[in-house]
């Protein structure tokens, strides 16, 4: 057998480098001769049967039922976990169809690692459930061993920033009771004697991490699911999805077709892994993922390696999984091999390992565990895995087809996330939405213009793969798939030094640099596939300054933008906002049901409101402006009779909002039209004490309080262009939004800047918005306000029409919650020490952990760090206002606690005078 060092020498001395294909980043799928090794997985048992030429001819493992309540397509980790959890929820008539044998796609060759700590509270919860299912529940239910081995996990830090990241994970772990320890190099050496620790800053040790066996886990899941009445049919490829159109023109799942008959069903779950795109095409559903080769090698026996923890050396982009008395060595490279299509016949299959690609992992592994240099390679494992544009799974109901759910694209994490995600997917189907906030995984997070955009999917998926082991910095931005959707002011603002952020395809202003333009250039694929790596350019340099857990060098630049808004005026380009019109005969009924606040006010009024789900969780916060009917259509309003509403929603959640509203309209059979004008309208906001003086020079309207009160809107002319002016504030200042047709935005903006010059008007971006809004105590959806947070818990009871008798979606849940008392409550905190915080910090009250920070930033006006997080009573009782007020608080940042003061009202302008123009 070849050793790892011989593999390196063989590549360097005897093998010509392969010439990568240019353009899309393609490489040959099979490499030439290289160091020899067996091509097989390291598990003692798989579910692969002995070679049998007649197996396919035998047909399905059991007869197909004529109908099913749910059909799961794909018998890998996600399919089995989802079926199991459906059965646990009491779903009868659930069927899983597998084209070959369970695990035969990608699950059978997975490394099976489970790490409990991730930089996401939701992911930590999902991983905890997987661990509970695999380590305890399945064996108790079935008597079968899943192959769970708890040998611990060790994260390696070769830099201070990496160690700081691990300390952040440790603080979050305290909230969930996950034991972890930051070890010195010496302590690490004592724990793992074979490790080289000379270049380490430290490590993070998590004793209860471990590994699971794919065959053992899926066999146990199958036994538990079928015992509860679910059905598993193997050797039954799906050939089509039958669709029907209902009386309202809505496409719905009708049946699943196979080579051996069809099954009528209203619900399909696509858990087909690398084949998920093909299954999606059967139903007319876009599934934004790509398949890539992912590989590891298994070593010969290593003396002294037994019982060692699994290792993730993120800085070397390599992992070392304990495999009995050997190691599996793998990682994530910058030049992975794309698979254009994976054959339908590919089952229990592997590719030849491309040693050119894999070399970098060998070097990192030998550096970390030097004994590997003389250790033989027993076998290689190289198989297809599916990867997504943001390295998050694809879950939830597809917007194109009702009843068609996704459970795919798990980025090599399908085993470890399978339990938690399978549980949430089952809950989604049974109850209409998941129990937890799954927005980061929901397919509706992607705008519909992107889910079938080949270049965007490929670029973003490549970058996400290549950066999988990179430090997760709070203000990092992608370099791939940029400039897909730009606003009407994009070129103008770029020339003025705008440093853009990207949110689901949209370019939005982040902050403004005095160093000149910083354009985002085409993606360079990290220098792979014949592309030339960009070594030094303005945007890359500025983004590199964000790679810190301290305040960045441009902290003072953002400060100037914020203080200009507080002291004079600032202009914000918010064109990336979603802008919808809701009109039609049932628009009033739909608005009453959709929106938690009373929006049945006279035309010209604007209301801040939430949209809830049936559990009382907040699906969105937005503004709704009541429109006057009219026969003449314009870019600022469609022609309609009766009731009409103009909706403005945060751009990062626009697709989510659109899908939520459409789903509710369909389910309630409201006769309404939802019109998306997001691309046709721009949004320019002017905020600050001088905003009225600036705008009064521009607008042909009286902007006094009596003529134009807060929370109202009017059609007015600005620099000769018709716009919808809305008096609102998202930063706690006097201000107006100007919603204008796209061609009008640039001349209006230029006139604004001219008029505002003498008033101190400045450009500002979303980094300033983040600071200003948290300083005022305003919520940000998907940060301190999510789909599993109720308005009552979030301090937004004023947005709910509970004093009226009007029914609305989520009302019953809120009334029940109010009667029983709040089990958690959102609390604001200030820290006198000037320390940066970003979220995930642990919240301590009287010496006990009671929650974690959801959102944090620095408030420049009050000159303090602010943080918001939900707290619970450790005794399990309701969280009263007295409970909040009576505690002594501290926030734990990277293992260090900082004294904090709790606030139930914003410490900045608590009486809301400034938004009313009272200074």
mmCIF file of C-alpha atoms in Angstrom, residues 269-430:
data_model
loop_
_atom_site.group_PDB
_atom_site.id
_atom_site.type_symbol
_atom_site.label_atom_id
_atom_site.label_comp_id
_atom_site.label_asym_id
_atom_site.label_seq_id
_atom_site.Cartn_x
_atom_site.Cartn_y
_atom_site.Cartn_z
ATOM 1 C CA UNK A 269 -40.720 15.036 -0.329
ATOM 2 C CA UNK A 270 -37.665 15.214 -2.572
ATOM 3 C CA UNK A 271 -34.822 13.627 -0.560
ATOM 4 C CA UNK A 272 -32.975 12.429 -3.657
ATOM 5 C CA UNK A 273 -29.564 13.956 -2.871
ATOM 6 C CA UNK A 274 -27.442 14.535 -5.970
ATOM 7 C CA UNK A 275 -30.426 13.413 -8.066
ATOM 8 C CA UNK A 276 -32.741 16.010 -6.486
ATOM 9 C CA UNK A 277 -32.476 18.388 -9.458
ATOM 10 C CA UNK A 278 -33.645 15.634 -11.803
ATOM 11 C CA UNK A 279 -36.599 14.844 -9.536
ATOM 12 C CA UNK A 280 -37.386 18.561 -9.372
ATOM 13 C CA UNK A 281 -37.447 18.792 -13.154
ATOM 14 C CA UNK A 282 -40.096 16.053 -13.212
ATOM 15 C CA UNK A 283 -42.362 18.440 -11.312
ATOM 16 C CA UNK A 284 -41.305 21.736 -12.891
ATOM 17 C CA UNK A 285 -39.479 22.729 -9.680
ATOM 18 C CA UNK A 286 -36.043 24.376 -9.617
ATOM 19 C CA UNK A 287 -33.598 22.783 -7.159
ATOM 20 C CA UNK A 288 -30.475 25.016 -6.877
ATOM 21 C CA UNK A 289 -27.678 22.579 -6.142
ATOM 22 C CA UNK A 290 -24.662 21.087 -7.892
ATOM 23 C CA UNK A 291 -22.888 17.761 -7.453
ATOM 24 C CA UNK A 292 -19.165 17.626 -6.720
ATOM 25 C CA UNK A 293 -16.633 14.931 -5.915
ATOM 26 C CA UNK A 294 -15.912 14.738 -2.191
ATOM 27 C CA UNK A 295 -13.180 12.431 -0.979
ATOM 28 C CA UNK A 296 -11.283 10.957 1.936
ATOM 29 C CA UNK A 297 -8.646 8.260 2.344
ATOM 30 C CA UNK A 298 -8.444 5.589 5.026
ATOM 31 C CA UNK A 299 -5.045 4.799 6.513
ATOM 32 C CA UNK A 300 -3.526 1.568 7.659
ATOM 33 C CA UNK A 301 -3.317 0.832 11.380
ATOM 34 C CA UNK A 302 -1.701 3.574 13.513
ATOM 35 C CA UNK A 303 -0.265 2.578 16.858
ATOM 36 C CA UNK A 304 -1.591 4.802 19.652
ATOM 37 C CA UNK A 305 -4.477 6.339 17.705
ATOM 38 C CA UNK A 306 -7.193 4.300 19.404
ATOM 39 C CA UNK A 307 -9.820 6.315 21.333
ATOM 40 C CA UNK A 308 -8.477 9.633 20.092
ATOM 41 C CA UNK A 309 -11.065 12.382 19.330
ATOM 42 C CA UNK A 310 -12.000 13.316 15.790
ATOM 43 C CA UNK A 311 -10.113 16.369 14.567
ATOM 44 C CA UNK A 312 -11.062 19.368 12.472
ATOM 45 C CA UNK A 313 -8.048 21.437 11.456
ATOM 46 C CA UNK A 314 -9.970 24.233 9.777
ATOM 47 C CA UNK A 315 -6.917 26.290 8.862
ATOM 48 C CA UNK A 316 -5.469 23.323 6.967
ATOM 49 C CA UNK A 317 -8.949 22.523 5.612
ATOM 50 C CA UNK A 318 -8.672 18.915 6.754
ATOM 51 C CA UNK A 319 -10.495 16.558 9.084
ATOM 52 C CA UNK A 320 -9.214 13.380 10.759
ATOM 53 C CA UNK A 321 -11.916 10.879 11.694
ATOM 54 C CA UNK A 322 -11.081 8.020 14.026
ATOM 55 C CA UNK A 323 -11.699 4.721 12.226
ATOM 56 C CA UNK A 324 -10.972 2.067 14.858
ATOM 57 C CA UNK A 325 -7.179 1.876 14.897
ATOM 58 C CA UNK A 326 -6.827 4.034 11.765
ATOM 59 C CA UNK A 327 -7.811 7.462 10.491
ATOM 60 C CA UNK A 328 -9.973 8.730 7.666
ATOM 61 C CA UNK A 329 -8.451 11.896 6.199
ATOM 62 C CA UNK A 330 -10.474 14.353 4.115
ATOM 63 C CA UNK A 331 -11.221 18.025 3.635
ATOM 64 C CA UNK A 332 -12.461 20.804 1.404
ATOM 65 C CA UNK A 333 -10.298 22.073 -1.427
ATOM 66 C CA UNK A 334 -10.468 25.169 -3.630
ATOM 67 C CA UNK A 335 -10.609 23.128 -6.843
ATOM 68 C CA UNK A 336 -13.274 20.448 -6.345
ATOM 69 C CA UNK A 337 -14.380 18.405 -9.350
ATOM 70 C CA UNK A 338 -17.901 19.161 -10.581
ATOM 71 C CA UNK A 339 -20.211 16.348 -11.673
ATOM 72 C CA UNK A 340 -22.435 17.552 -14.483
ATOM 73 C CA UNK A 341 -24.785 14.601 -14.129
ATOM 74 C CA UNK A 342 -24.685 11.501 -11.944
ATOM 75 C CA UNK A 343 -26.041 8.436 -13.706
ATOM 76 C CA UNK A 344 -29.335 6.971 -12.548
ATOM 77 C CA UNK A 345 -27.525 3.638 -12.436
ATOM 78 C CA UNK A 346 -24.904 4.933 -9.988
ATOM 79 C CA UNK A 347 -25.534 2.945 -6.785
ATOM 80 C CA UNK A 348 -23.018 2.039 -4.075
ATOM 81 C CA UNK A 349 -20.491 3.545 -6.478
ATOM 82 C CA UNK A 350 -17.271 5.509 -6.088
ATOM 83 C CA UNK A 351 -15.037 7.526 -8.401
ATOM 84 C CA UNK A 352 -11.288 7.177 -8.778
ATOM 85 C CA UNK A 353 -9.513 9.640 -6.511
ATOM 86 C CA UNK A 354 -7.812 12.564 -8.267
ATOM 87 C CA UNK A 355 -4.564 12.863 -6.359
ATOM 88 C CA UNK A 356 -3.799 16.290 -7.838
ATOM 89 C CA UNK A 357 -6.873 17.625 -6.080
ATOM 90 C CA UNK A 358 -6.394 15.667 -2.863
ATOM 91 C CA UNK A 359 -2.720 16.513 -2.276
ATOM 92 C CA UNK A 360 -3.356 19.586 -0.127
ATOM 93 C CA UNK A 361 -5.203 17.487 2.460
ATOM 94 C CA UNK A 362 -2.301 15.059 2.774
ATOM 95 C CA UNK A 363 0.110 17.913 3.493
ATOM 96 C CA UNK A 364 -2.162 19.331 6.191
ATOM 97 C CA UNK A 365 -2.774 15.936 7.763
ATOM 98 C CA UNK A 366 0.939 15.079 7.944
ATOM 99 C CA UNK A 367 1.693 18.437 9.529
ATOM 100 C CA UNK A 368 -0.937 17.851 12.194
ATOM 101 C CA UNK A 369 -0.226 14.138 12.871
ATOM 102 C CA UNK A 370 3.380 13.503 11.679
ATOM 103 C CA UNK A 371 3.132 9.719 12.037
ATOM 104 C CA UNK A 372 0.932 9.795 8.938
ATOM 105 C CA UNK A 373 3.997 10.468 6.804
ATOM 106 C CA UNK A 374 4.982 6.807 7.101
ATOM 107 C CA UNK A 375 1.483 5.356 7.337
ATOM 108 C CA UNK A 376 0.039 3.369 4.465
ATOM 109 C CA UNK A 377 -3.192 4.162 2.659
ATOM 110 C CA UNK A 378 -5.648 1.308 2.933
ATOM 111 C CA UNK A 379 -8.448 2.623 0.722
ATOM 112 C CA UNK A 380 -9.791 5.726 -0.997
ATOM 113 C CA UNK A 381 -13.362 6.986 -0.949
ATOM 114 C CA UNK A 382 -14.456 9.499 -3.578
ATOM 115 C CA UNK A 383 -18.148 9.913 -4.210
ATOM 116 C CA UNK A 384 -20.661 12.525 -5.337
ATOM 117 C CA UNK A 385 -22.152 14.960 -2.837
ATOM 118 C CA UNK A 386 -24.626 17.792 -3.400
ATOM 119 C CA UNK A 387 -23.749 21.396 -2.555
ATOM 120 C CA UNK A 388 -25.818 24.572 -2.516
ATOM 121 C CA UNK A 389 -25.135 28.286 -3.146
ATOM 122 C CA UNK A 390 -24.954 29.193 0.553
ATOM 123 C CA UNK A 391 -23.832 25.830 1.981
ATOM 124 C CA UNK A 392 -27.223 25.409 3.666
ATOM 125 C CA UNK A 393 -29.717 22.620 2.959
ATOM 126 C CA UNK A 394 -32.791 23.066 0.776
ATOM 127 C CA UNK A 395 -35.994 22.418 2.691
ATOM 128 C CA UNK A 396 -39.660 23.302 2.679
ATOM 129 C CA UNK A 397 -42.434 23.582 0.136
ATOM 130 C CA UNK A 398 -41.359 24.603 -3.359
ATOM 131 C CA UNK A 399 -42.940 27.912 -4.438
ATOM 132 C CA UNK A 400 -43.682 26.479 -7.890
ATOM 133 C CA UNK A 401 -45.788 23.505 -6.746
ATOM 134 C CA UNK A 402 -47.995 23.016 -3.694
ATOM 135 C CA UNK A 403 -47.372 19.748 -1.896
ATOM 136 C CA UNK A 404 -43.833 19.335 -3.277
ATOM 137 C CA UNK A 405 -41.283 19.576 -0.446
ATOM 138 C CA UNK A 406 -37.488 19.585 -0.532
ATOM 139 C CA UNK A 407 -35.133 17.805 1.838
ATOM 140 C CA UNK A 408 -31.855 17.826 -0.072
ATOM 141 C CA UNK A 409 -28.604 19.701 -0.703
ATOM 142 C CA UNK A 410 -26.967 18.938 2.635
ATOM 143 C CA UNK A 411 -23.379 19.781 1.714
ATOM 144 C CA UNK A 412 -21.857 16.585 3.183
ATOM 145 C CA UNK A 413 -23.716 17.161 6.464
ATOM 146 C CA UNK A 414 -26.763 14.997 5.813
ATOM 147 C CA UNK A 415 -25.927 12.492 8.529
ATOM 148 C CA UNK A 416 -25.285 14.992 11.294
ATOM 149 C CA UNK A 417 -28.150 17.341 10.403
ATOM 150 C CA UNK A 418 -30.494 14.533 9.342
ATOM 151 C CA UNK A 419 -32.240 13.967 12.658
ATOM 152 C CA UNK A 420 -32.984 17.601 13.364
ATOM 153 C CA UNK A 421 -33.937 18.401 9.783
ATOM 154 C CA UNK A 422 -36.000 15.245 9.354
ATOM 155 C CA UNK A 423 -37.940 16.173 12.470
ATOM 156 C CA UNK A 424 -38.567 19.727 11.261
ATOM 157 C CA UNK A 425 -39.542 18.582 7.768
ATOM 158 C CA UNK A 426 -42.071 16.138 9.207
ATOM 159 C CA UNK A 427 -43.462 18.860 11.469
ATOM 160 C CA UNK A 428 -43.627 21.210 8.459
ATOM 161 C CA UNK A 429 -45.791 18.762 6.552
ATOM 162 C CA UNK A 430 -48.089 17.841 9.429
#
